[in-house]
PDB file of C-alpha atoms and ligand atoms in Angstrom:
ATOM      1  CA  UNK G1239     116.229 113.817  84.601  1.00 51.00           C
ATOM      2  CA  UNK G1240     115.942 113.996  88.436  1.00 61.00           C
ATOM      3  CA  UNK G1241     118.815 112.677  90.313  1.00 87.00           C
ATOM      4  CA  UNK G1242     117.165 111.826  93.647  1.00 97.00           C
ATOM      5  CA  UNK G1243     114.410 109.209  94.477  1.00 98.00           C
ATOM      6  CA  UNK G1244     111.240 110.217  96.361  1.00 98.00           C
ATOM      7  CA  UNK G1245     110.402 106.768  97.909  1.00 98.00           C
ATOM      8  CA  UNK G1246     106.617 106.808  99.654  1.00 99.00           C
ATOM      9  CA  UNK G1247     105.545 103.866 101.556  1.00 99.00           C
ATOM     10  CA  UNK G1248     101.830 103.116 101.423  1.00 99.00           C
ATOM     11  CA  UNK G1249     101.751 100.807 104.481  1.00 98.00           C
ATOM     12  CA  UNK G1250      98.519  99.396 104.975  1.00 98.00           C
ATOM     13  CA  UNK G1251      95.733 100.526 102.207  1.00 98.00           C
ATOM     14  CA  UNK G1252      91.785  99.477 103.037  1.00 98.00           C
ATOM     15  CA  UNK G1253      91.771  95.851 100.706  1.00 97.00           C
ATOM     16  CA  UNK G1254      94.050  93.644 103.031  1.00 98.00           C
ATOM     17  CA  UNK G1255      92.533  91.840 106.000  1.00 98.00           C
ATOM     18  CA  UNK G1256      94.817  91.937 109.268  1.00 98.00           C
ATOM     19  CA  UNK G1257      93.595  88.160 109.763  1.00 98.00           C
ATOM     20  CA  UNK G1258      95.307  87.359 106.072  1.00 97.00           C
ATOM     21  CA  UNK G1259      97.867  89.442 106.097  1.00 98.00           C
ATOM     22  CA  UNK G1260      99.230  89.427 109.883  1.00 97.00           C
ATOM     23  CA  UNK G1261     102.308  91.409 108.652  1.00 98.00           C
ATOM     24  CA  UNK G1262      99.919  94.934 108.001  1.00 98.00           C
ATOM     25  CA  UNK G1263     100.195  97.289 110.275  1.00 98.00           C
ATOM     26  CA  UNK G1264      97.059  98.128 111.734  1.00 98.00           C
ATOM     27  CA  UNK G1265      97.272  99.817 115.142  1.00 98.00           C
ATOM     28  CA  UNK G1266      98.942 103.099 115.705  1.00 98.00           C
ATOM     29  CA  UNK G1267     101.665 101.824 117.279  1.00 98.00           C
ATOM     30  CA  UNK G1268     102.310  99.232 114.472  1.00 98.00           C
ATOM     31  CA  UNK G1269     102.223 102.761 112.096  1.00 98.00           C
ATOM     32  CA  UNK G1270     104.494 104.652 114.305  1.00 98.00           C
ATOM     33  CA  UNK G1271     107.593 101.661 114.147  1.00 98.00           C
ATOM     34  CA  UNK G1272     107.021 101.049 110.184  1.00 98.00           C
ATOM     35  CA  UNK G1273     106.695 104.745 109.738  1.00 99.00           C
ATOM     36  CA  UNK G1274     110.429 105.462 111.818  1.00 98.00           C
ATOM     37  CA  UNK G1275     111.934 102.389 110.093  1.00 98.00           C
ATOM     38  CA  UNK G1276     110.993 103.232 106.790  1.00 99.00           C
ATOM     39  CA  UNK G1277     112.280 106.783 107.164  1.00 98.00           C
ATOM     40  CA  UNK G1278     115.866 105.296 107.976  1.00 98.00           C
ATOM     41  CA  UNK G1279     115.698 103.168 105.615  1.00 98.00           C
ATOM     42  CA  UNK G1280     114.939 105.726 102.626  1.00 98.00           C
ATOM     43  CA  UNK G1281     111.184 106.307 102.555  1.00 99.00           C
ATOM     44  CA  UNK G1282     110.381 110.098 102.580  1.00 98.00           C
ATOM     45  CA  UNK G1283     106.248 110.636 102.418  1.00 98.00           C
ATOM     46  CA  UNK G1284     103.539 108.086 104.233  1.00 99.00           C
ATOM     47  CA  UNK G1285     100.341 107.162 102.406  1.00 99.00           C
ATOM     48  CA  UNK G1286      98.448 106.520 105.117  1.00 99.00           C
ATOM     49  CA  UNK G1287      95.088 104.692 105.527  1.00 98.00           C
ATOM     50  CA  UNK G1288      93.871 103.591 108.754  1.00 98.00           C
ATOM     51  CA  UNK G1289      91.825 100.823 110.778  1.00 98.00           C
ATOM     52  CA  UNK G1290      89.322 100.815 113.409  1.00 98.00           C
ATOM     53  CA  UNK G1291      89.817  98.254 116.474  1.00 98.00           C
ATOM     54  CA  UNK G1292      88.706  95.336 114.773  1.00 98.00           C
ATOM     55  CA  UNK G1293      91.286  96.300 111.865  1.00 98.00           C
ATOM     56  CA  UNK G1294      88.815  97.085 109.391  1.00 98.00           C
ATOM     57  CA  UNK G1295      89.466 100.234 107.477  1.00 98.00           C
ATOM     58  CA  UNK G1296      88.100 103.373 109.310  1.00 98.00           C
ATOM     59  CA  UNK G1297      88.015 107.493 108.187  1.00 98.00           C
ATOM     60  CA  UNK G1298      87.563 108.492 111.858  1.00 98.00           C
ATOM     61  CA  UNK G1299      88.016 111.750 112.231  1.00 98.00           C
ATOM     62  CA  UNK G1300      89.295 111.341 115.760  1.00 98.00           C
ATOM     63  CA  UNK G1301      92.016 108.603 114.393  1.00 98.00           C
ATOM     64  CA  UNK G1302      93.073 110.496 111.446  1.00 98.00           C
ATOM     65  CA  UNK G1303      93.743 113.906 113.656  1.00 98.00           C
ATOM     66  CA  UNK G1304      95.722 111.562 116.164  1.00 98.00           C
ATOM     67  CA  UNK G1305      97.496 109.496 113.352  1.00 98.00           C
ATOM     68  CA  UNK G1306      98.567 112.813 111.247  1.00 98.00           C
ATOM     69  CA  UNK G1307      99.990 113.842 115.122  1.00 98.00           C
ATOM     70  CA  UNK G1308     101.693 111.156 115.899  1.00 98.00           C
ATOM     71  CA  UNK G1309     103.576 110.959 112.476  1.00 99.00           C
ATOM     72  CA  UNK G1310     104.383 114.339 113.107  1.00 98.00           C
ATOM     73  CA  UNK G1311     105.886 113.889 116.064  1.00 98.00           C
ATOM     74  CA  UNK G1312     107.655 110.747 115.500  1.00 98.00           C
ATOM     75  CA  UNK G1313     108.656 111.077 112.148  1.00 98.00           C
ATOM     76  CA  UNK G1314     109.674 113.712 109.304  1.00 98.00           C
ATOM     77  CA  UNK G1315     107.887 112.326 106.754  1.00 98.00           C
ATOM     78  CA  UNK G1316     104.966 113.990 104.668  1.00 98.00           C
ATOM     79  CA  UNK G1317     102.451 112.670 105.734  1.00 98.00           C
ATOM     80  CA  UNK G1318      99.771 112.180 103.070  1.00 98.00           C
ATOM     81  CA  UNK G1319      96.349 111.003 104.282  1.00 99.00           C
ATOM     82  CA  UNK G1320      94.166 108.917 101.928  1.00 98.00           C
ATOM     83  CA  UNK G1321      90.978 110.356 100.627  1.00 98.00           C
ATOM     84  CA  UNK G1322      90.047 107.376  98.580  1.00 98.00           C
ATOM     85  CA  UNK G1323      89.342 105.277 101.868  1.00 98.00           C
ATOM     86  CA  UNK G1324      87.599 102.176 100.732  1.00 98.00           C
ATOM     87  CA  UNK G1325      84.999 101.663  98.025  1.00 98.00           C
ATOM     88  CA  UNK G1326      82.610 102.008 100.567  1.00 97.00           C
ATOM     89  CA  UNK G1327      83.027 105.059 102.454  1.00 98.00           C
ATOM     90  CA  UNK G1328      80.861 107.850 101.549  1.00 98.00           C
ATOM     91  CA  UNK G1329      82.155 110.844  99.633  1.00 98.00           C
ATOM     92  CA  UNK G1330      81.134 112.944 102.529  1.00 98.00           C
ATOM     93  CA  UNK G1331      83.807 111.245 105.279  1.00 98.00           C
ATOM     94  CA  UNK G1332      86.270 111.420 102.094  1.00 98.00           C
ATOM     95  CA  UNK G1333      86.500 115.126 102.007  1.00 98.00           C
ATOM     96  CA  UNK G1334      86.355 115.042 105.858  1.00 98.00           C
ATOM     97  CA  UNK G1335      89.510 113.647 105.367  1.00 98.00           C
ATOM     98  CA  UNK G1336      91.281 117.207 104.899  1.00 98.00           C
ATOM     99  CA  UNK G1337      89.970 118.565 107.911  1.00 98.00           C
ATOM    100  CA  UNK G1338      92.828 116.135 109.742  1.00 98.00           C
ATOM    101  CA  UNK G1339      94.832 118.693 108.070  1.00 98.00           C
ATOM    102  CA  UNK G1340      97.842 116.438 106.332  1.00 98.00           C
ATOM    103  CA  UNK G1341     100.585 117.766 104.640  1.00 98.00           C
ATOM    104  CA  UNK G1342      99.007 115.918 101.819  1.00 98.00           C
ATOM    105  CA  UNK G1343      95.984 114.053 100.328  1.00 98.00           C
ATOM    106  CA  UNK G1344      95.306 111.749  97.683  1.00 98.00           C
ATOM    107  CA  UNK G1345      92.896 113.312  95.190  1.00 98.00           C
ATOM    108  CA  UNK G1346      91.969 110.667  92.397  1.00 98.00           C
ATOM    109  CA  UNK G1347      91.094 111.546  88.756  1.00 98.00           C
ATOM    110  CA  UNK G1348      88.422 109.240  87.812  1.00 98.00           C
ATOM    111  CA  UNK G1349      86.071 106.119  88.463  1.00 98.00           C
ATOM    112  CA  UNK G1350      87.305 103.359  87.855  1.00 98.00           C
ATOM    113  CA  UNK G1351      86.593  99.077  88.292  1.00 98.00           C
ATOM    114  CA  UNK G1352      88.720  98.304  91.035  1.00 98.00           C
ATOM    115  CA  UNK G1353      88.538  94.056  90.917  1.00 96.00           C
ATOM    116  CA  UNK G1354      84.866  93.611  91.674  1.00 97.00           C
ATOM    117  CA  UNK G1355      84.118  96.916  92.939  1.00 98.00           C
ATOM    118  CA  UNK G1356      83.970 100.055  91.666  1.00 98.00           C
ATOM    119  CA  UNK G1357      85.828 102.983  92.770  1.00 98.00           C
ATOM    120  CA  UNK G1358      83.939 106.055  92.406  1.00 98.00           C
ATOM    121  CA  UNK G1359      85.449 109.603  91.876  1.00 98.00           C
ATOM    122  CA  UNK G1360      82.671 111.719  90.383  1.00 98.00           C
ATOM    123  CA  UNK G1361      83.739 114.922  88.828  1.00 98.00           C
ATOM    124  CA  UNK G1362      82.524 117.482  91.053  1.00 98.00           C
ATOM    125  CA  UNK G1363      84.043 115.170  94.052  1.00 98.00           C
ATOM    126  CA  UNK G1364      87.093 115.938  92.088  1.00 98.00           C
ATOM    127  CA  UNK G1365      86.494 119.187  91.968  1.00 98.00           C
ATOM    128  CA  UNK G1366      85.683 119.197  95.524  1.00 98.00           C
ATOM    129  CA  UNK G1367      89.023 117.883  96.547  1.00 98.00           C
ATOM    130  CA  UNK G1368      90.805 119.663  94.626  1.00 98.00           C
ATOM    131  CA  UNK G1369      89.493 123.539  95.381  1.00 98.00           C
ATOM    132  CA  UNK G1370      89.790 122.382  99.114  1.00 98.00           C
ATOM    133  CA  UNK G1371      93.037 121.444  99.203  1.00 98.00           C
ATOM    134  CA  UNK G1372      93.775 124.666  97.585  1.00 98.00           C
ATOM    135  CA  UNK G1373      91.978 126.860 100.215  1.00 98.00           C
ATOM    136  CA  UNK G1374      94.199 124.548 102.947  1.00 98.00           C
ATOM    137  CA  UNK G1375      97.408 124.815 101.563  1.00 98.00           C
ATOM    138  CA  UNK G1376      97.146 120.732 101.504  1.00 98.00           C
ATOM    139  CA  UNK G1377      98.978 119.550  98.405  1.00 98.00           C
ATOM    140  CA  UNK G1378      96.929 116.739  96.230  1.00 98.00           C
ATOM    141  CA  UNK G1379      98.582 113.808  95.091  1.00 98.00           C
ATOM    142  CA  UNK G1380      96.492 112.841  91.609  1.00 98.00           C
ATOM    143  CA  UNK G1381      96.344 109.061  91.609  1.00 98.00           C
ATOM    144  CA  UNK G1382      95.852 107.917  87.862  1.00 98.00           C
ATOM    145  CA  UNK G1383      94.561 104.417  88.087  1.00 98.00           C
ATOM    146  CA  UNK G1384      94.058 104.877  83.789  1.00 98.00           C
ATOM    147  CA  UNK G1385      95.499 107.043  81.199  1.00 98.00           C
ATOM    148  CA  UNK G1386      91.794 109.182  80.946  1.00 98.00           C
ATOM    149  CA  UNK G1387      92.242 110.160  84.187  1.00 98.00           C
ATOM    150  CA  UNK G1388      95.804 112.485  82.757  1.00 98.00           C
ATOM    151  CA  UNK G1389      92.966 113.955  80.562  1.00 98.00           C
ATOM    152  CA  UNK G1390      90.409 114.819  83.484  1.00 98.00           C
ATOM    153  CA  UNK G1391      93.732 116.596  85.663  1.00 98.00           C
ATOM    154  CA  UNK G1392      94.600 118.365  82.884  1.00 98.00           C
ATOM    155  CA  UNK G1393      90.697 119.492  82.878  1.00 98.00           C
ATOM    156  CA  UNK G1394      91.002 120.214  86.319  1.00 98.00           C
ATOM    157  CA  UNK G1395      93.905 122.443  86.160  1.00 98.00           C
ATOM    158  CA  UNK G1396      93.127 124.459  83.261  1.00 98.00           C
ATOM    159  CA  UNK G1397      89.702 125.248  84.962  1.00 98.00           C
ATOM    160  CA  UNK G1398      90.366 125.814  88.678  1.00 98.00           C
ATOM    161  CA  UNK G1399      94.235 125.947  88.789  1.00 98.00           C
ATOM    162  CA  UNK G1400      97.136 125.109  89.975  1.00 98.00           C
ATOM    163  CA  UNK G1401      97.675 123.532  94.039  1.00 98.00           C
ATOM    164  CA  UNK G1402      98.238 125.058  96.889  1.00 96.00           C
ATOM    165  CA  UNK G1403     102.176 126.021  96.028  1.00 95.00           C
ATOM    166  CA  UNK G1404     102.184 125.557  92.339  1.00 96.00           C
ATOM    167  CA  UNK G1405     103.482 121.992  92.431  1.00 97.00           C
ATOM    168  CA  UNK G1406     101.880 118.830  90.206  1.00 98.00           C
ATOM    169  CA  UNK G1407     102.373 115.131  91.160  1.00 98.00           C
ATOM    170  CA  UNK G1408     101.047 112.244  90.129  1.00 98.00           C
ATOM    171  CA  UNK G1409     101.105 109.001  91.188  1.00 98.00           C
ATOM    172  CA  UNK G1410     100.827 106.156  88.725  1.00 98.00           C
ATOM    173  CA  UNK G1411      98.837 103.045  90.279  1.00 98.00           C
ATOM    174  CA  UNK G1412      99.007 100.201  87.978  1.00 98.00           C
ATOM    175  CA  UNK G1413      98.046  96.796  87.709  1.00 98.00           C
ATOM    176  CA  UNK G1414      94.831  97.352  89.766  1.00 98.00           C
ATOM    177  CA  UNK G1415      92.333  94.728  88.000  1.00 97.00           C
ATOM    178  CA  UNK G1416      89.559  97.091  85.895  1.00 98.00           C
ATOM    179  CA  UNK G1417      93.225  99.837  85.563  1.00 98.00           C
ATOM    180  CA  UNK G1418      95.655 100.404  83.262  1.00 98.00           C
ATOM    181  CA  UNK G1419      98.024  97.127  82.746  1.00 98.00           C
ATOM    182  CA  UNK G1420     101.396  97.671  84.994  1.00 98.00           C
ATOM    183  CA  UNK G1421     103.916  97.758  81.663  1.00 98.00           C
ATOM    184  CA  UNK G1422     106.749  99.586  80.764  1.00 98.00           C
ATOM    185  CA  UNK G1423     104.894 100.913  77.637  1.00 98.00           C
ATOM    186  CA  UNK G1424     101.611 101.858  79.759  1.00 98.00           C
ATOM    187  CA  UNK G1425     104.095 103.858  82.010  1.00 98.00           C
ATOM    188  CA  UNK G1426     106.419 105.173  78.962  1.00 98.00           C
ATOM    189  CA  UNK G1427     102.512 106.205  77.513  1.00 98.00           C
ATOM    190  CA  UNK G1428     101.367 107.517  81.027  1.00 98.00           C
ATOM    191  CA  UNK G1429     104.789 109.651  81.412  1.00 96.00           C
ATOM    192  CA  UNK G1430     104.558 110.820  77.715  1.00 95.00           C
ATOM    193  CA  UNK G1431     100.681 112.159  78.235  1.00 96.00           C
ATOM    194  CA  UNK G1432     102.425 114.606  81.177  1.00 96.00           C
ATOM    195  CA  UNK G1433     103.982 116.802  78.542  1.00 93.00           C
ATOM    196  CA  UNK G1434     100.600 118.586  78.394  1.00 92.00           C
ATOM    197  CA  UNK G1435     100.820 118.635  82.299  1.00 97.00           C
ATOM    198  CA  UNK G1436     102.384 122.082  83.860  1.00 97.00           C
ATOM    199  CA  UNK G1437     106.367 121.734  82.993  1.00 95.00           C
ATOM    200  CA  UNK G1438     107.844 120.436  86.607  1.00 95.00           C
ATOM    201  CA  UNK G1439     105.509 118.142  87.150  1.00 97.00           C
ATOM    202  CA  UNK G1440     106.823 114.864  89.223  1.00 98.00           C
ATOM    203  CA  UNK G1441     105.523 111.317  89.320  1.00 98.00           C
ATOM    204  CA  UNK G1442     105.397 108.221  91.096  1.00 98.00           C
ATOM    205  CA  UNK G1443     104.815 105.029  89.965  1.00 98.00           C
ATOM    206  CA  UNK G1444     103.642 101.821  91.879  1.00 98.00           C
ATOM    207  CA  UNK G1445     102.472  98.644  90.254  1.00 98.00           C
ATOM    208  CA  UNK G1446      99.949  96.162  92.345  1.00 97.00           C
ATOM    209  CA  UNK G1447     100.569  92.533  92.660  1.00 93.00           C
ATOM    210  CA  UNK G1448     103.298  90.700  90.397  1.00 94.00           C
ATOM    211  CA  UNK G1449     103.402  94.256  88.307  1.00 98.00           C
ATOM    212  CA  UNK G1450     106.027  95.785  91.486  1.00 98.00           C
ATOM    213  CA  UNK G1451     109.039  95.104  89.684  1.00 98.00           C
ATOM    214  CA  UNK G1452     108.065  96.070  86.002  1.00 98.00           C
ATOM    215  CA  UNK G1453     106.652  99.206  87.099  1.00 98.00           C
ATOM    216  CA  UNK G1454     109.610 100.082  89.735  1.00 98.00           C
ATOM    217  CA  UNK G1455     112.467  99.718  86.784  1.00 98.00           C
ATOM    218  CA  UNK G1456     110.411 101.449  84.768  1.00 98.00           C
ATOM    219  CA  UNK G1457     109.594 104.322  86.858  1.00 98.00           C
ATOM    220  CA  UNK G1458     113.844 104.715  87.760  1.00 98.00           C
ATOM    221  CA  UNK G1459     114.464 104.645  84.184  1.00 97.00           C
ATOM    222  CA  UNK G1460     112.113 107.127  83.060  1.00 96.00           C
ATOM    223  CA  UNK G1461     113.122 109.914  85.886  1.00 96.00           C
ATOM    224  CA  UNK G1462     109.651 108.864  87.659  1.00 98.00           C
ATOM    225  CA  UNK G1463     110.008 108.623  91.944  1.00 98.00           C
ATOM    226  CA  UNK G1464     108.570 105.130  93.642  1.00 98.00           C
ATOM    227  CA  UNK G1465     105.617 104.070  95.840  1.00 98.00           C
ATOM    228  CA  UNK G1466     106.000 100.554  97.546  1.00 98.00           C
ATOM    229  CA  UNK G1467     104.285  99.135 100.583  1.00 98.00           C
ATOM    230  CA  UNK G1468     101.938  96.502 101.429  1.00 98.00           C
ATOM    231  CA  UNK G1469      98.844  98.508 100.372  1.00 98.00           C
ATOM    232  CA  UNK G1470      99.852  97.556  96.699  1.00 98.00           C
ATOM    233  CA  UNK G1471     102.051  94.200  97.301  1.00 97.00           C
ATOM    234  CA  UNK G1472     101.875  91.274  99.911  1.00 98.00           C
ATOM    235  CA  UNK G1473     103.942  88.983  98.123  1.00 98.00           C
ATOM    236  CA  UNK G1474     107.420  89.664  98.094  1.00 98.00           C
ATOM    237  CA  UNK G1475     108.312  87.007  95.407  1.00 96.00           C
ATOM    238  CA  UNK G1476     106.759  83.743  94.093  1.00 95.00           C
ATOM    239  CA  UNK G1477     105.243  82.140  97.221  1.00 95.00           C
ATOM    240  CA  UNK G1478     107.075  84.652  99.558  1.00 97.00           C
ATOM    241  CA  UNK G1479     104.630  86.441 101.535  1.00 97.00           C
ATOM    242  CA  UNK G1480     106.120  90.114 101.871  1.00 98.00           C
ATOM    243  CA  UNK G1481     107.472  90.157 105.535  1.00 98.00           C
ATOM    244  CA  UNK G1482     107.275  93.959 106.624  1.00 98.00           C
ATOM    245  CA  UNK G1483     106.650  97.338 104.944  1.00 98.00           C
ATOM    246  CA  UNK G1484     110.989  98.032 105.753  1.00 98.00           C
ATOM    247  CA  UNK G1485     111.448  94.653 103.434  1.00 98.00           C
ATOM    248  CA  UNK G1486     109.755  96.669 100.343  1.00 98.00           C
ATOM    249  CA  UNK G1487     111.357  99.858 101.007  1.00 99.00           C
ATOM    250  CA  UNK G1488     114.458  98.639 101.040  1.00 98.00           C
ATOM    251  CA  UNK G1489     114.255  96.998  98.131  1.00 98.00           C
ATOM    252  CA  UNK G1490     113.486 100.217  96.595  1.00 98.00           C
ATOM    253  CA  UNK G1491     116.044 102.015  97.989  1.00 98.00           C
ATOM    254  CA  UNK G1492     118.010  99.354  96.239  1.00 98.00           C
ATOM    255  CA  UNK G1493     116.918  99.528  93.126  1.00 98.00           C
ATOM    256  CA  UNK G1494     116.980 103.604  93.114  1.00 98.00           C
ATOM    257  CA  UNK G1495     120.813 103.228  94.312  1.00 98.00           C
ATOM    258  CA  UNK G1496     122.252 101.001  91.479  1.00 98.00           C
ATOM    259  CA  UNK G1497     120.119 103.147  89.124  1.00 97.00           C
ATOM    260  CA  UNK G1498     122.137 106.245  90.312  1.00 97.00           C
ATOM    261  CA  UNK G1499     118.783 108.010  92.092  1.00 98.00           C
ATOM    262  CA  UNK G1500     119.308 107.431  95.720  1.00 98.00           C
ATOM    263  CA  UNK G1501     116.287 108.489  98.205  1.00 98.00           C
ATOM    264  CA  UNK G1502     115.504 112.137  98.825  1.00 98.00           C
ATOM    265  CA  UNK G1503     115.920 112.869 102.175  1.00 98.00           C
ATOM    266  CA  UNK G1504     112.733 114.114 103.573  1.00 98.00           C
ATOM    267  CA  UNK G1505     114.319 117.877 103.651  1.00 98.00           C
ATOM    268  CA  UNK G1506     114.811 117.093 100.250  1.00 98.00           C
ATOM    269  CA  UNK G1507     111.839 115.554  99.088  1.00 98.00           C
ATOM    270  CA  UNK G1508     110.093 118.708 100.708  1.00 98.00           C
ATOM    271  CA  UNK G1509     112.072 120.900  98.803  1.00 97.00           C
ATOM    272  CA  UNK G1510     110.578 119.014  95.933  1.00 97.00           C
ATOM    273  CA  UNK G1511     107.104 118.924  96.598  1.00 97.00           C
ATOM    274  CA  UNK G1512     106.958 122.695  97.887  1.00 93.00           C
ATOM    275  CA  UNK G1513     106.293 121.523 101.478  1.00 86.00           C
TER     276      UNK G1513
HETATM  277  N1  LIG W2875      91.467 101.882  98.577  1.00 72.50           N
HETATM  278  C1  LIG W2875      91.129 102.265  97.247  1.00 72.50           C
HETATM  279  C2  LIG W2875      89.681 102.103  96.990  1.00 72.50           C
HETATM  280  C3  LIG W2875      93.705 106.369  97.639  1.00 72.50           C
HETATM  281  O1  LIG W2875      94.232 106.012  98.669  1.00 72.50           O
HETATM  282  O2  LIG W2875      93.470 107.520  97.379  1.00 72.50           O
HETATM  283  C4  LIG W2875      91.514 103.670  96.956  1.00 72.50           C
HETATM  284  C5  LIG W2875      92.882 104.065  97.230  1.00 72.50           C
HETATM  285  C6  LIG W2875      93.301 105.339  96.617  1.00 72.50           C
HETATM  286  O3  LIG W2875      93.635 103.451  97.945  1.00 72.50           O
HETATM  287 ZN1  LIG W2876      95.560 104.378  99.157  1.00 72.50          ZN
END
């Protein structure tokens, strides 16, 4: 089992509206101070998605260049740039999304209903993603929003290859309305399915809404790493808004301490990931 928690922060997401949910951070400058404070306080890779002036999710190319920069600079995280956007944006802008050149980049392994909407990852989108990232020395991190989407990466890897560095992770996103349910024996089934993944392969596990906590024990017990952040939870308890991004980490640094997995440090998390 690994000893060591990876613990990424997904701060903002494209679903929340600022004027809802005045606790997202929106602006760069709101990025930059949960991005530092979430580093101290155990987080070791940003999922980032950002939002125009008017806070509604954007895949400016112009943004996402001086985002990625300003992480840099401020921060060692990984930075990991979404490439799912929201259900709107065009595939097009989603592979654009690489040429912002992150450390990493979500790449997720299916369509799926996502509430209302529909999330749409075609298969040669996939496939798109994927080779890209490869010829950029980007590394992908496979969202699994259902257990068919473990099929379609291991269809992906056995027909154009490993990523850039030779290292597979997943990330586990449960709970999401149209997904797979955020239980323990969805993620004990999700982890068992990896066995036909490349042996070394990591994952994370977050679960949306009121599915956080099930799917956080879960994950520590089962030698999985964490994702937490108000992309995926803006209630911290029953009727208890979530007050910051710091508020969830923490609580995930927590929980990974009195389970014995304390946060990577970024150098370590780095080491793990091949970055
Ligand atoms: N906002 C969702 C439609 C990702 O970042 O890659 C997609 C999403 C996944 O959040
Ligand atoms: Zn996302």
């Amino acid at each position: 089992m690994t000893t060591g928690t990876l613990i990424t922060v997904a701060p903002t997401g494209a679903e929340s509206a600022k004027a809802e949910v005045p606790a997202l951070p929106v602006t760069l400058d709101e990025l930059l101070v949960t991005a530092k404070e979430c580093e101290a306080l155990g987080a070791s890779v940003i999922h980032v998605h950002i939002r125009d002036d008017q806070a509604r999710p954007t895949l400016d190319q112009g943004r996402l260049r001086e985002t990625v920069a300003a992480l840099r600079d401020a921060t060692d995280l990984i930075v990991q740039l979404s490439s799912g956007g929201a259900v709107t944006d065009p595939e097009a802008d989603r592979l654009a999304v690489l040429d912002a050149a992150p450390d990493m980049a979500s790449c997720t392994m299916g369509t799926v209903n996502f509430g209302d909407d529909v999330f749409l990852n075609r298969w040669e989108f996939i496939v798109d993603l994927h080779t890209r990232m490869q010829e950029r020395g980007i590394l992908p991190e496979y969202e699994i929003f259902d257990l068919g989407h473990l099929s379609a990466l291991y269809r992906l890897l056995d027909r154009y290859g490993l990523p850039h560095g030779g290292h597979v992770h997943v990330d586990f996103v449960m709970g999401v309305p149209g997904g797979m349910p955020g239980t323990t024996a969805t993620l004990v089934a999700a982890q068992q399915m990896l066995r036909d993944l490349p042996a070394g392969t990591t994952f994370s596990a977050t679960g949306v809404g009121r599915s956080t906590i099930p799917v956080m024990l879960a994950a520590l017990s089962t030698g999985g790493h964490l994702r937490v952040g108000m992309e995926d939870t803006v209630t911290y308890a029953k009727g208890r808004p979530v007050e910051s991004n710091m508020q969830l980490v923490a609580r995930a640094t927590g929980f990974a301490q009195l389970a014995q997995r304390p946060p990577l440090t970024t150098t370590e998390a780095r080491r793990l990931l091949g970055r």
